[in-house]
mmCIF file with all atom_site columns, C-alpha atoms and ligand atoms in Angstrom:
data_model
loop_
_atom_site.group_PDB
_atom_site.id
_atom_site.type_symbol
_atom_site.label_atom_id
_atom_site.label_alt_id
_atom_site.label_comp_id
_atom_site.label_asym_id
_atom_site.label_entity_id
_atom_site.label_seq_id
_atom_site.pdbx_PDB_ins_code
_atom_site.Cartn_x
_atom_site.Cartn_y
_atom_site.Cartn_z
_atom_site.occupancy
_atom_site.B_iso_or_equiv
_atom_site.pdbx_formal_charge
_atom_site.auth_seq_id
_atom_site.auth_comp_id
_atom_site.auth_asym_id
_atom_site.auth_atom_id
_atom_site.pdbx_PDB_model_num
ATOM   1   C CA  . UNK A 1 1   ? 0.000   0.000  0.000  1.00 59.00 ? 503  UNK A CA  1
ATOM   2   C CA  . UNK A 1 2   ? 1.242   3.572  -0.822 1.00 68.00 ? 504  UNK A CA  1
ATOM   3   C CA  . UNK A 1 3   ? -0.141  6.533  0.182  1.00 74.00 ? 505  UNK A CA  1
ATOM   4   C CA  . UNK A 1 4   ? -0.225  9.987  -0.405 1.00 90.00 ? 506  UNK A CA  1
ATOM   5   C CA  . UNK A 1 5   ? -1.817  13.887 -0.083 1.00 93.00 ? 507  UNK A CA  1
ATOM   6   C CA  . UNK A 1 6   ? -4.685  13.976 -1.932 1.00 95.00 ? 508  UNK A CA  1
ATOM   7   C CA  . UNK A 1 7   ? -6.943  16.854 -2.794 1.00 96.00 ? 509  UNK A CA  1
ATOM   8   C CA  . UNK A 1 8   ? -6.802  19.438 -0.412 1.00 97.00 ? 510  UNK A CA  1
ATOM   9   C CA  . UNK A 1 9   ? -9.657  20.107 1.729  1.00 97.00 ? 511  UNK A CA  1
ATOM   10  C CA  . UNK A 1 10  ? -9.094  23.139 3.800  1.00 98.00 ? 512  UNK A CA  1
ATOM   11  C CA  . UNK A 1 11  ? -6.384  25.791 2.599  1.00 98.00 ? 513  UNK A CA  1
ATOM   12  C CA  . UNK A 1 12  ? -4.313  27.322 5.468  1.00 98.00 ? 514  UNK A CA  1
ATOM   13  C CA  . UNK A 1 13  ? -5.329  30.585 4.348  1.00 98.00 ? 515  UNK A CA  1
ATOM   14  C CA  . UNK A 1 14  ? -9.287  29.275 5.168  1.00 98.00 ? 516  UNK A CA  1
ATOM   15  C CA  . UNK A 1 15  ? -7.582  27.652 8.731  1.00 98.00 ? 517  UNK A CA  1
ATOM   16  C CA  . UNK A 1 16  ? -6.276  30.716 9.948  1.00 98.00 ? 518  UNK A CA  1
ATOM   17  C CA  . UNK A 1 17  ? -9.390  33.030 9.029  1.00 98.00 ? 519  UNK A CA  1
ATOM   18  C CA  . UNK A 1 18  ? -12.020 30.889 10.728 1.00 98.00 ? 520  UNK A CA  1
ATOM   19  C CA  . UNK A 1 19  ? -9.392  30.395 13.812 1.00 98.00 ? 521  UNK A CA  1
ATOM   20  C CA  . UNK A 1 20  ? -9.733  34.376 14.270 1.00 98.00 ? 522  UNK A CA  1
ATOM   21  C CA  . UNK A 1 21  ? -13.679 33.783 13.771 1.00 98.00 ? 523  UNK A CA  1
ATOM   22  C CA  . UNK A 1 22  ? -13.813 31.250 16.738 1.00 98.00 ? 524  UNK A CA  1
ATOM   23  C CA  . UNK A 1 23  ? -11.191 33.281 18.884 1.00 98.00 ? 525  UNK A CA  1
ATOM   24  C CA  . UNK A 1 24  ? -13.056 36.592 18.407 1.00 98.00 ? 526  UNK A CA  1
ATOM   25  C CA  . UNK A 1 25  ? -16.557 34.796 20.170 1.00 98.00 ? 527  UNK A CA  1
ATOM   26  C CA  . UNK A 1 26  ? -14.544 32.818 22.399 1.00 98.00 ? 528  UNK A CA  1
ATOM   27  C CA  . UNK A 1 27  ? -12.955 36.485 23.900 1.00 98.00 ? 529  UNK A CA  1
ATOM   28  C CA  . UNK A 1 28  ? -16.246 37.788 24.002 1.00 98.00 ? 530  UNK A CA  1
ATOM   29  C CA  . UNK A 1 29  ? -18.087 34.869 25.491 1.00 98.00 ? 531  UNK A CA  1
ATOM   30  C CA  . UNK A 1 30  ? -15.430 34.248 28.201 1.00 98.00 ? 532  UNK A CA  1
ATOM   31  C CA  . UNK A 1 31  ? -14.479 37.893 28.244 1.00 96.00 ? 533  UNK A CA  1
ATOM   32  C CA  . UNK A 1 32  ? -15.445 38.302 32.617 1.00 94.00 ? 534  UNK A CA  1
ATOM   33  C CA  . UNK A 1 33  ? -14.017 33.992 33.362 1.00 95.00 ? 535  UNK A CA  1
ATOM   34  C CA  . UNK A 1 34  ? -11.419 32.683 34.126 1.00 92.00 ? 536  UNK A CA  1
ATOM   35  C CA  . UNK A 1 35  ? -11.002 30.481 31.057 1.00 97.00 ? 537  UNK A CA  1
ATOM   36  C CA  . UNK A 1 36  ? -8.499  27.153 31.189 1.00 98.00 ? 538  UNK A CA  1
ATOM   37  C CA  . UNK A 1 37  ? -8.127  25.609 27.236 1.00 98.00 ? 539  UNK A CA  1
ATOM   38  C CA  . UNK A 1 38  ? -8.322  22.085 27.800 1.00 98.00 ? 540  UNK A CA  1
ATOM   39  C CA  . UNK A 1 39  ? -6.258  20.782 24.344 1.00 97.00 ? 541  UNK A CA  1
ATOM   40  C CA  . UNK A 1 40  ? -6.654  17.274 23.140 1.00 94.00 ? 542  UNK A CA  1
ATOM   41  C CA  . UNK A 1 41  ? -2.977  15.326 22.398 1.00 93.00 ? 543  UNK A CA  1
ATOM   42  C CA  . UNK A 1 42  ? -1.726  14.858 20.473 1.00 90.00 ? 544  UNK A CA  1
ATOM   43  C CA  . UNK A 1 43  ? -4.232  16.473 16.862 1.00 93.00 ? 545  UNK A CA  1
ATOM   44  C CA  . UNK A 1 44  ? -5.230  19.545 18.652 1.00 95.00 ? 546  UNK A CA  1
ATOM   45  C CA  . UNK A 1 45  ? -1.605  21.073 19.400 1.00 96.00 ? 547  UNK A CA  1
ATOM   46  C CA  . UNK A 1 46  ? -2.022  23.053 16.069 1.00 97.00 ? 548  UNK A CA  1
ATOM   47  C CA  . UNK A 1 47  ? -5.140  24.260 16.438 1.00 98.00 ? 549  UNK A CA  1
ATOM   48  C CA  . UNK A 1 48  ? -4.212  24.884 20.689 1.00 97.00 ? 550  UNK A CA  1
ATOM   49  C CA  . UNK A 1 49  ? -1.178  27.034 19.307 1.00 97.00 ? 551  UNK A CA  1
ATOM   50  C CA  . UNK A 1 50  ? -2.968  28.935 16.670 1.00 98.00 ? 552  UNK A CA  1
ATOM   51  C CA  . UNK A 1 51  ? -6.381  29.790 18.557 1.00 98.00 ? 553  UNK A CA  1
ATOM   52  C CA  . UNK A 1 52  ? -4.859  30.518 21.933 1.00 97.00 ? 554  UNK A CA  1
ATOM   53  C CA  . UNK A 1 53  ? -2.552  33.294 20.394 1.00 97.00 ? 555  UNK A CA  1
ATOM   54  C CA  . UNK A 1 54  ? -5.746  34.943 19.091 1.00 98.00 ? 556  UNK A CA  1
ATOM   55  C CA  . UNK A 1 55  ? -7.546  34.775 22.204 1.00 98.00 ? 557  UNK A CA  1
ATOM   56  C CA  . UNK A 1 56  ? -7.106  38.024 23.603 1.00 97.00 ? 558  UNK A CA  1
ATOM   57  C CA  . UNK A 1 57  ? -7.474  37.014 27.586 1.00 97.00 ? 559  UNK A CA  1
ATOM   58  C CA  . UNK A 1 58  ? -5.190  36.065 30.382 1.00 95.00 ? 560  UNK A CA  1
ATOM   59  C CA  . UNK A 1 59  ? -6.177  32.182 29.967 1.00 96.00 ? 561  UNK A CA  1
ATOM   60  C CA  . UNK A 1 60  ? -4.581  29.134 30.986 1.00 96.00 ? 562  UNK A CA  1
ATOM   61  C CA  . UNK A 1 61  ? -3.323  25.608 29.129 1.00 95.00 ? 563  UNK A CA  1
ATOM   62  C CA  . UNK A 1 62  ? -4.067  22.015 30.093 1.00 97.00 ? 564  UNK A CA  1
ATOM   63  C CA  . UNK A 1 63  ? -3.360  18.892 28.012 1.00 97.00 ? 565  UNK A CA  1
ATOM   64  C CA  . UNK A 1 64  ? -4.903  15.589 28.043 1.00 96.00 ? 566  UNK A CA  1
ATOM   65  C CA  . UNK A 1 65  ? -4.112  12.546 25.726 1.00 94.00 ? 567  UNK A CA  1
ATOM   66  C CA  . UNK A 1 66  ? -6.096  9.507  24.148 1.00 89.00 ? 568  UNK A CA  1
ATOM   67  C CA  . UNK A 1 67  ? -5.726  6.967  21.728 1.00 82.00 ? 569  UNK A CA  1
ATOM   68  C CA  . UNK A 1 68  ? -8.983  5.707  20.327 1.00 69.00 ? 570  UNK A CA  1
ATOM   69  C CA  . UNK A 1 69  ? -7.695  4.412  16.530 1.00 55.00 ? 571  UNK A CA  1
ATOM   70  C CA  . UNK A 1 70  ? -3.951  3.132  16.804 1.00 50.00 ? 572  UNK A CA  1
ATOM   71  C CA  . UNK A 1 71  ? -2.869  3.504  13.037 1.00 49.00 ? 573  UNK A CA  1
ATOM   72  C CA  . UNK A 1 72  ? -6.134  2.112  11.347 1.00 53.00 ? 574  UNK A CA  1
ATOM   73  C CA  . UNK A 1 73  ? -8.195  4.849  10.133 1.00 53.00 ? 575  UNK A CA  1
ATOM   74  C CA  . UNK A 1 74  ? -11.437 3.585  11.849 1.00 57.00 ? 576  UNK A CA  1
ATOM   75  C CA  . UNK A 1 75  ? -13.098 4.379  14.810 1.00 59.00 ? 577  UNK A CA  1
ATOM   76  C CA  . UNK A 1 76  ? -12.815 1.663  17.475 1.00 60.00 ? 578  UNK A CA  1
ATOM   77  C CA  . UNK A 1 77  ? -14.769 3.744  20.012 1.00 64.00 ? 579  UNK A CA  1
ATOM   78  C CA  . UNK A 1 78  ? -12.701 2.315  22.735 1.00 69.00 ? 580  UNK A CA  1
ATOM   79  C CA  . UNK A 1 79  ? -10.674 5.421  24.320 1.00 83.00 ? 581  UNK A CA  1
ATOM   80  C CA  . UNK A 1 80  ? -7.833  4.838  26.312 1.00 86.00 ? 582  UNK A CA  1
ATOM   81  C CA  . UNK A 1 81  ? -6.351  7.790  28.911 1.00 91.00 ? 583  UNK A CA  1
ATOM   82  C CA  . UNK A 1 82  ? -2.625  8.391  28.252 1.00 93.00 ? 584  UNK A CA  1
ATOM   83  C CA  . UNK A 1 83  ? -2.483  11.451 29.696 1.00 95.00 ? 585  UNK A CA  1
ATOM   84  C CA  . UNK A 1 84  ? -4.443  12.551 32.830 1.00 96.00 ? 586  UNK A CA  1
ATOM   85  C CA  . UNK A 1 85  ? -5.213  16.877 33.078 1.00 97.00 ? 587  UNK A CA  1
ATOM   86  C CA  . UNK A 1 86  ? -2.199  18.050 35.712 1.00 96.00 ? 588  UNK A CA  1
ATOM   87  C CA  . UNK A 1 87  ? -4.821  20.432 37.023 1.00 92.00 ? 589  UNK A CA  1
ATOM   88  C CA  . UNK A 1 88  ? -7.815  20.676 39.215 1.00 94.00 ? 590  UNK A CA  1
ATOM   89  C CA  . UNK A 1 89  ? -10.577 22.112 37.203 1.00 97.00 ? 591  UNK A CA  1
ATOM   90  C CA  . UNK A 1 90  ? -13.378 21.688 39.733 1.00 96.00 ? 592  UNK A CA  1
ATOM   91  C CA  . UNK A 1 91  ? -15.103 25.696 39.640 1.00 96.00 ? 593  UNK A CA  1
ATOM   92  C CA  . UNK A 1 92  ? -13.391 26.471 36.285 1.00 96.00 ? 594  UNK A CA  1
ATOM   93  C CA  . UNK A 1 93  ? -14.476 27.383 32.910 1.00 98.00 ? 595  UNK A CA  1
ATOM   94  C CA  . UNK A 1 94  ? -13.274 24.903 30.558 1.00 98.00 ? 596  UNK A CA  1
ATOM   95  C CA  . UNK A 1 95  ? -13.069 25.143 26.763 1.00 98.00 ? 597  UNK A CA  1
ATOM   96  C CA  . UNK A 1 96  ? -12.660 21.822 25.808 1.00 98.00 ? 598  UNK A CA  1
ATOM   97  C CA  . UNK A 1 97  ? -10.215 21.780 22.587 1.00 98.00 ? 599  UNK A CA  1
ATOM   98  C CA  . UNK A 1 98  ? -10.463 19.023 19.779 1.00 96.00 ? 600  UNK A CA  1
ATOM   99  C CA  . UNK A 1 99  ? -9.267  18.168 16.662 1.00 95.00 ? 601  UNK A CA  1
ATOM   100 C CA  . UNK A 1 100 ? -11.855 16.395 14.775 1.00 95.00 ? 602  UNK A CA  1
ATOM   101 C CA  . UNK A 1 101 ? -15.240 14.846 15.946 1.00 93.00 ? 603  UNK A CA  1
ATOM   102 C CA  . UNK A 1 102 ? -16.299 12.150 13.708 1.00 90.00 ? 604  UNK A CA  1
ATOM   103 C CA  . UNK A 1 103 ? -18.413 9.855  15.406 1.00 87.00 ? 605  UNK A CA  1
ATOM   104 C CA  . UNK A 1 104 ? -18.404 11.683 18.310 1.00 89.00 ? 606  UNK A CA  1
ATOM   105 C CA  . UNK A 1 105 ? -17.399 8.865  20.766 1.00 86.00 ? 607  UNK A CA  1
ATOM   106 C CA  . UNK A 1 106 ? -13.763 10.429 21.700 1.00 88.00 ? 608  UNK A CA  1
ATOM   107 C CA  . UNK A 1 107 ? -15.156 13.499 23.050 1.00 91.00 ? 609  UNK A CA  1
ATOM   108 C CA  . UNK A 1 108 ? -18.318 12.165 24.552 1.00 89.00 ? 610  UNK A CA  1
ATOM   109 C CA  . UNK A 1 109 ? -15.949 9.815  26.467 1.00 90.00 ? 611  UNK A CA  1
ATOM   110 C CA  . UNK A 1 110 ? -14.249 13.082 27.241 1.00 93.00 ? 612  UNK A CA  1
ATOM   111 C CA  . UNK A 1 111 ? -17.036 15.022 28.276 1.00 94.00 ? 613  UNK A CA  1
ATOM   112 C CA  . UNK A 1 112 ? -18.650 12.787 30.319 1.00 92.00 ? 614  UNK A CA  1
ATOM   113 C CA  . UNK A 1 113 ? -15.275 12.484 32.396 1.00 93.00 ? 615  UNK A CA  1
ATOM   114 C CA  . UNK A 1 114 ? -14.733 15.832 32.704 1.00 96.00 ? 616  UNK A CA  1
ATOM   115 C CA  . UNK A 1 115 ? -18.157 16.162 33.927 1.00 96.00 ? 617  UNK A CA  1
ATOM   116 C CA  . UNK A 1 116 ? -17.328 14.592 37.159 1.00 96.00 ? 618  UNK A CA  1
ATOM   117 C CA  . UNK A 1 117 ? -14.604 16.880 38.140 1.00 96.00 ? 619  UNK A CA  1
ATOM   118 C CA  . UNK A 1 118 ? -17.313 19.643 38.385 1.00 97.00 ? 620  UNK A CA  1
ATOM   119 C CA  . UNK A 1 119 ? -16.415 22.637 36.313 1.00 98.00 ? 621  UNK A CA  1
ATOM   120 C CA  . UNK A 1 120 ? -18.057 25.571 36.748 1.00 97.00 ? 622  UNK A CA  1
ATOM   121 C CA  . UNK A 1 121 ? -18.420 25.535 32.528 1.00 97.00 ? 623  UNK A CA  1
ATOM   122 C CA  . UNK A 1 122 ? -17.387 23.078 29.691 1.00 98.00 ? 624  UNK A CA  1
ATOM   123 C CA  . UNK A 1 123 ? -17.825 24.011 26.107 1.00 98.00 ? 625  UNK A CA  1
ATOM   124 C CA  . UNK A 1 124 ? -16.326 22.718 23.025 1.00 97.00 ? 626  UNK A CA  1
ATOM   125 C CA  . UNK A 1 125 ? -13.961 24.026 20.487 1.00 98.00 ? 627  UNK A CA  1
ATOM   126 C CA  . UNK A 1 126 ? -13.716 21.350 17.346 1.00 97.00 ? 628  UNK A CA  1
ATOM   127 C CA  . UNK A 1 127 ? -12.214 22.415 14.368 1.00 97.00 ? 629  UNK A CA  1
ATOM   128 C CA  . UNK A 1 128 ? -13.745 19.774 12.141 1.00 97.00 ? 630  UNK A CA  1
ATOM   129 C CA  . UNK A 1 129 ? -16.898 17.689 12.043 1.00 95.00 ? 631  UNK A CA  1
ATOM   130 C CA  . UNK A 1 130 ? -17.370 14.816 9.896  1.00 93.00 ? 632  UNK A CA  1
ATOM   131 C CA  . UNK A 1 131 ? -20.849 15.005 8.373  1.00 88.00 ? 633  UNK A CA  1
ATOM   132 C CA  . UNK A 1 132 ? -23.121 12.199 8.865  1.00 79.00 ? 634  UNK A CA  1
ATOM   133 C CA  . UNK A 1 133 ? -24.932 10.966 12.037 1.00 67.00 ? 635  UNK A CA  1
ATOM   134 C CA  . UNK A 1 134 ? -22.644 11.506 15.112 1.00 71.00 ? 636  UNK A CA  1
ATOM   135 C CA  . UNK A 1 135 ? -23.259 7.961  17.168 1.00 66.00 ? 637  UNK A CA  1
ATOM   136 C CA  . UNK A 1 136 ? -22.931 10.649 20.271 1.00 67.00 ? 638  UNK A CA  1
ATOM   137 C CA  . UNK A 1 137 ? -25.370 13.680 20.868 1.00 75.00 ? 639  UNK A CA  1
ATOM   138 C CA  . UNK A 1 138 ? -23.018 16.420 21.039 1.00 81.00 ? 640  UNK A CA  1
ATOM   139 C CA  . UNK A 1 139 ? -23.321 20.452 21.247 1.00 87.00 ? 641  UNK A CA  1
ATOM   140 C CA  . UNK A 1 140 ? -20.794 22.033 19.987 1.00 94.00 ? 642  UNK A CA  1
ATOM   141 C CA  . UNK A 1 141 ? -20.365 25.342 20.546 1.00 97.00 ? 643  UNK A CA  1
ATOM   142 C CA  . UNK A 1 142 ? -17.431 26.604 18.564 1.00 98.00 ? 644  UNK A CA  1
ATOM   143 C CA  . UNK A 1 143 ? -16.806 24.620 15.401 1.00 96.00 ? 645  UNK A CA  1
ATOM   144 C CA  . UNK A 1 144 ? -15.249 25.179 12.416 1.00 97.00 ? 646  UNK A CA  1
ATOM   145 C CA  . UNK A 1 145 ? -15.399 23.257 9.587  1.00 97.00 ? 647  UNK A CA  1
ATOM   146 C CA  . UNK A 1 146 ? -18.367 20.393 8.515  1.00 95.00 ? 648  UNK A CA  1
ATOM   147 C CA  . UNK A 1 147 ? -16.410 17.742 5.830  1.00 96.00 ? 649  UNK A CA  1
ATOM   148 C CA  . UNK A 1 148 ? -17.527 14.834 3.738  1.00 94.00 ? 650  UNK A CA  1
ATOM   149 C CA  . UNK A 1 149 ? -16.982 11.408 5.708  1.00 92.00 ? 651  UNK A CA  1
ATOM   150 C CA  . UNK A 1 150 ? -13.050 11.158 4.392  1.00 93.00 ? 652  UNK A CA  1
ATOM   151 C CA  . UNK A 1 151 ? -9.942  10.131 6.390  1.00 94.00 ? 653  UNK A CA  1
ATOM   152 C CA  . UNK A 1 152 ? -8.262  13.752 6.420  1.00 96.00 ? 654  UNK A CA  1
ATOM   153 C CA  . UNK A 1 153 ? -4.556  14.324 7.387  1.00 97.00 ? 655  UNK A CA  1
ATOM   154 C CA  . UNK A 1 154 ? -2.768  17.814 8.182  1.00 97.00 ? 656  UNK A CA  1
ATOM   155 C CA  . UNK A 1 155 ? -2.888  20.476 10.277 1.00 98.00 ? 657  UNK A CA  1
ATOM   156 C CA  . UNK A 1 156 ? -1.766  18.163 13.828 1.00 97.00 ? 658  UNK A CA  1
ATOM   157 C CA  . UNK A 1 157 ? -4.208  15.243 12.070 1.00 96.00 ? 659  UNK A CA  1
ATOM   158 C CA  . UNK A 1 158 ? -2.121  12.506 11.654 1.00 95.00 ? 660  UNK A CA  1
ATOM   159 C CA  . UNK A 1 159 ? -1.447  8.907  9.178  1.00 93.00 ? 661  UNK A CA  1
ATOM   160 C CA  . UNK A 1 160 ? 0.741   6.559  11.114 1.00 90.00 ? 662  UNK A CA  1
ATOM   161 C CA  . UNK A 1 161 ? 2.003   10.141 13.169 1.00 91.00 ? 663  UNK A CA  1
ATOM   162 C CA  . UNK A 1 162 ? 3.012   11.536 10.172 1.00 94.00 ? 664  UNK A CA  1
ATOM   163 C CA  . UNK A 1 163 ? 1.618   14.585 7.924  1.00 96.00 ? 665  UNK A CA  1
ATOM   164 C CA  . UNK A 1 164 ? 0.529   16.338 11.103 1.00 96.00 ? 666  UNK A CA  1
ATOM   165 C CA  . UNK A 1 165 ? 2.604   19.027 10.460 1.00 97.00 ? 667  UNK A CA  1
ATOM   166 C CA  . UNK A 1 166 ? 0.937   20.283 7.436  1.00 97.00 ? 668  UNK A CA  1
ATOM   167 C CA  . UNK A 1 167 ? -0.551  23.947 7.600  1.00 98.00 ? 669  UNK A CA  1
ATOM   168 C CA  . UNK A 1 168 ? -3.815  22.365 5.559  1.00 98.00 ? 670  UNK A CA  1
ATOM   169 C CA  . UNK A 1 169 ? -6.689  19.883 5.825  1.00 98.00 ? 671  UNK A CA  1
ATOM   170 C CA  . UNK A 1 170 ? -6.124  17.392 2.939  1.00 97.00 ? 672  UNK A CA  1
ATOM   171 C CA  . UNK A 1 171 ? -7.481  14.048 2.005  1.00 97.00 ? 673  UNK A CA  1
ATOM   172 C CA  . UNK A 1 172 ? -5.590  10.566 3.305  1.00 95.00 ? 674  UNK A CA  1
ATOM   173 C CA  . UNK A 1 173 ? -5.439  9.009  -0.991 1.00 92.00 ? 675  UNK A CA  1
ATOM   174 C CA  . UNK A 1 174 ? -4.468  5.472  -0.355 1.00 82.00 ? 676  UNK A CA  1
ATOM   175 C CA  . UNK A 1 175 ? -3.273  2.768  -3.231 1.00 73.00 ? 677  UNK A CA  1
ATOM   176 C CA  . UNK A 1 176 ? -1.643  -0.252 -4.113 1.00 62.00 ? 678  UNK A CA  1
ATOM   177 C CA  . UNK A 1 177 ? 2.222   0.181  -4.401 1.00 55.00 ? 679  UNK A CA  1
HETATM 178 P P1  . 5GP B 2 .   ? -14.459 9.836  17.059 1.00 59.04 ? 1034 5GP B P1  1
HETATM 179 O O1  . 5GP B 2 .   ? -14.379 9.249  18.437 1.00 59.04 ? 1034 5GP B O1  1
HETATM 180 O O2  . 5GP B 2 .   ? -15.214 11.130 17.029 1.00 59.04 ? 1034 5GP B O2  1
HETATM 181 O O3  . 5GP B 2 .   ? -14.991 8.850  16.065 1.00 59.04 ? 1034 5GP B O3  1
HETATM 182 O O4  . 5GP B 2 .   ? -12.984 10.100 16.583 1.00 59.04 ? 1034 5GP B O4  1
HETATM 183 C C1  . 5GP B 2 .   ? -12.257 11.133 17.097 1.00 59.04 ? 1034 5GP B C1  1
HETATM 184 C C2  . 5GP B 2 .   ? -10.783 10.949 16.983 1.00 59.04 ? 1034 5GP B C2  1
HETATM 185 O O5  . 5GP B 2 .   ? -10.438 10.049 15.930 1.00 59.04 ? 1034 5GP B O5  1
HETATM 186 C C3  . 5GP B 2 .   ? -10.131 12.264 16.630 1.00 59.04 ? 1034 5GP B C3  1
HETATM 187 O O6  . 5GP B 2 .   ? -9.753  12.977 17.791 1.00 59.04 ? 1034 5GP B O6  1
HETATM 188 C C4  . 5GP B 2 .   ? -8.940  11.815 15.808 1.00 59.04 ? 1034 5GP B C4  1
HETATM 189 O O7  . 5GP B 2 .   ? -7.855  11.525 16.648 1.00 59.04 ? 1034 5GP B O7  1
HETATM 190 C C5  . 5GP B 2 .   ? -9.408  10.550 15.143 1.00 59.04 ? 1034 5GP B C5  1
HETATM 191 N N1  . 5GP B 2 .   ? -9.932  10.797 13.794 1.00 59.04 ? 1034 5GP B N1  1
HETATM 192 C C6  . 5GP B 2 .   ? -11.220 10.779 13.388 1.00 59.04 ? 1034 5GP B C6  1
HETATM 193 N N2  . 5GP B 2 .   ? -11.331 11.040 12.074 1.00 59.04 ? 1034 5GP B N2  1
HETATM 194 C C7  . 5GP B 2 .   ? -10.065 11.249 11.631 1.00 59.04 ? 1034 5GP B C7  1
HETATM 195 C C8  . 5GP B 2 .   ? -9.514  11.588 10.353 1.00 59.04 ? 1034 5GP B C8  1
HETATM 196 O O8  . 5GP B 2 .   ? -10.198 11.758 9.314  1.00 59.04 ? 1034 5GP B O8  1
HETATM 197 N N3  . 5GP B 2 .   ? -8.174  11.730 10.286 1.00 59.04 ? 1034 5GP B N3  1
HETATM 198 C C9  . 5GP B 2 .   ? -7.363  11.560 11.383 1.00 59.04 ? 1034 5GP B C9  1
HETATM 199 N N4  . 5GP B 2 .   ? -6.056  11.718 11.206 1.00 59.04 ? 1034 5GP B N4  1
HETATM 200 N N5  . 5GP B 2 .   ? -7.852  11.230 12.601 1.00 59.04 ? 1034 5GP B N5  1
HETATM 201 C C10 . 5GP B 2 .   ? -9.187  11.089 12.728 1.00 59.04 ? 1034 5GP B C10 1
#
């Protein structure tokens, strides 16, 4: 099997406009809390970077990792903890930062077990959504981009951990060597 970049999805230029889109509501909305990014390892370190530098508030950074696909480019809906927050979040407002939701079970996982630790608020920031029926009823309240039901790579989305440092969304074309 070979692979390569296919057709590219989202330009950076497209990116970088609709980060400054999000960041402008998320200052607004969060402009009197105390708001703590929660960033999901390792796909949303791009988007973490990017959107926290246009945030214009005194906020602060956790990170949490998961593994819920290995290297196969299904979901398995099984989602495994690597990486606990360092922080207490109990009384906090929490902006919950993810890469890519496609069936939703990742972050519903994620939600539900942030849930527990009682945070005063806990929205979501997503910069893509896979179109189709999410398996998981999920709000989210600052997305980006909706996309056809494709196995994407760039922009911290990864193929076997590489092509995540692409500054685009592009398409995952796989064929036979
Ligand atoms: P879900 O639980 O919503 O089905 O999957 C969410 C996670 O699966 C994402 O955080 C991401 O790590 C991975 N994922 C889902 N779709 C894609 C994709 O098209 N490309 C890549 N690289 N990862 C994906």
């Amino acid at each position: 099997m070979s692979e390569e970049i296919g057709k590219i999805l989202i330009t950076e230029h497209e990116i970088q406009d609709k980060i400054r889109e999000l960041a402008k509501r998320i200052t607004e909305d969060y402009s009197d809390r105390d708001l703590l990014l929660v960033g999901v390892l390792k796909g949303a370190f791009m988007l973490m970077s990017d959107l926290a530098r246009e945030i214009k508030l005194p906020l602060e950074f956790d990170f949490m990792a998961v593994s819920s696909y290995g290297s196969a480019t299904r979901t398995s809906g099984v989602v495994r903890i690597l990486k606990d927050l360092d922080y207490e979040i109990s009384g906090r407002d929490v902006l919950l930062v993810e890469d890519i939701i496609d069936s939703g079970l990742t972050l519903n996982y994620l939600l539900k077990y942030l849930r527990t630790r009682k945070p005063a608020s806990l929205e979501v920031c997503a910069l893509l959504r896979k179109e189709g029926i999410q398996k998981a009823q999920i709000d989210i309240k600052y997305e980006g981009f909706e996309i056809p039901p494709v196995y994407v790579i760039g922009y911290g989305l990864d193929h076997a951990q590489r092509y995540r440092n692409l500054p685009y969304v592009a398409v995952l074309e796989e064929g036979e060597e």
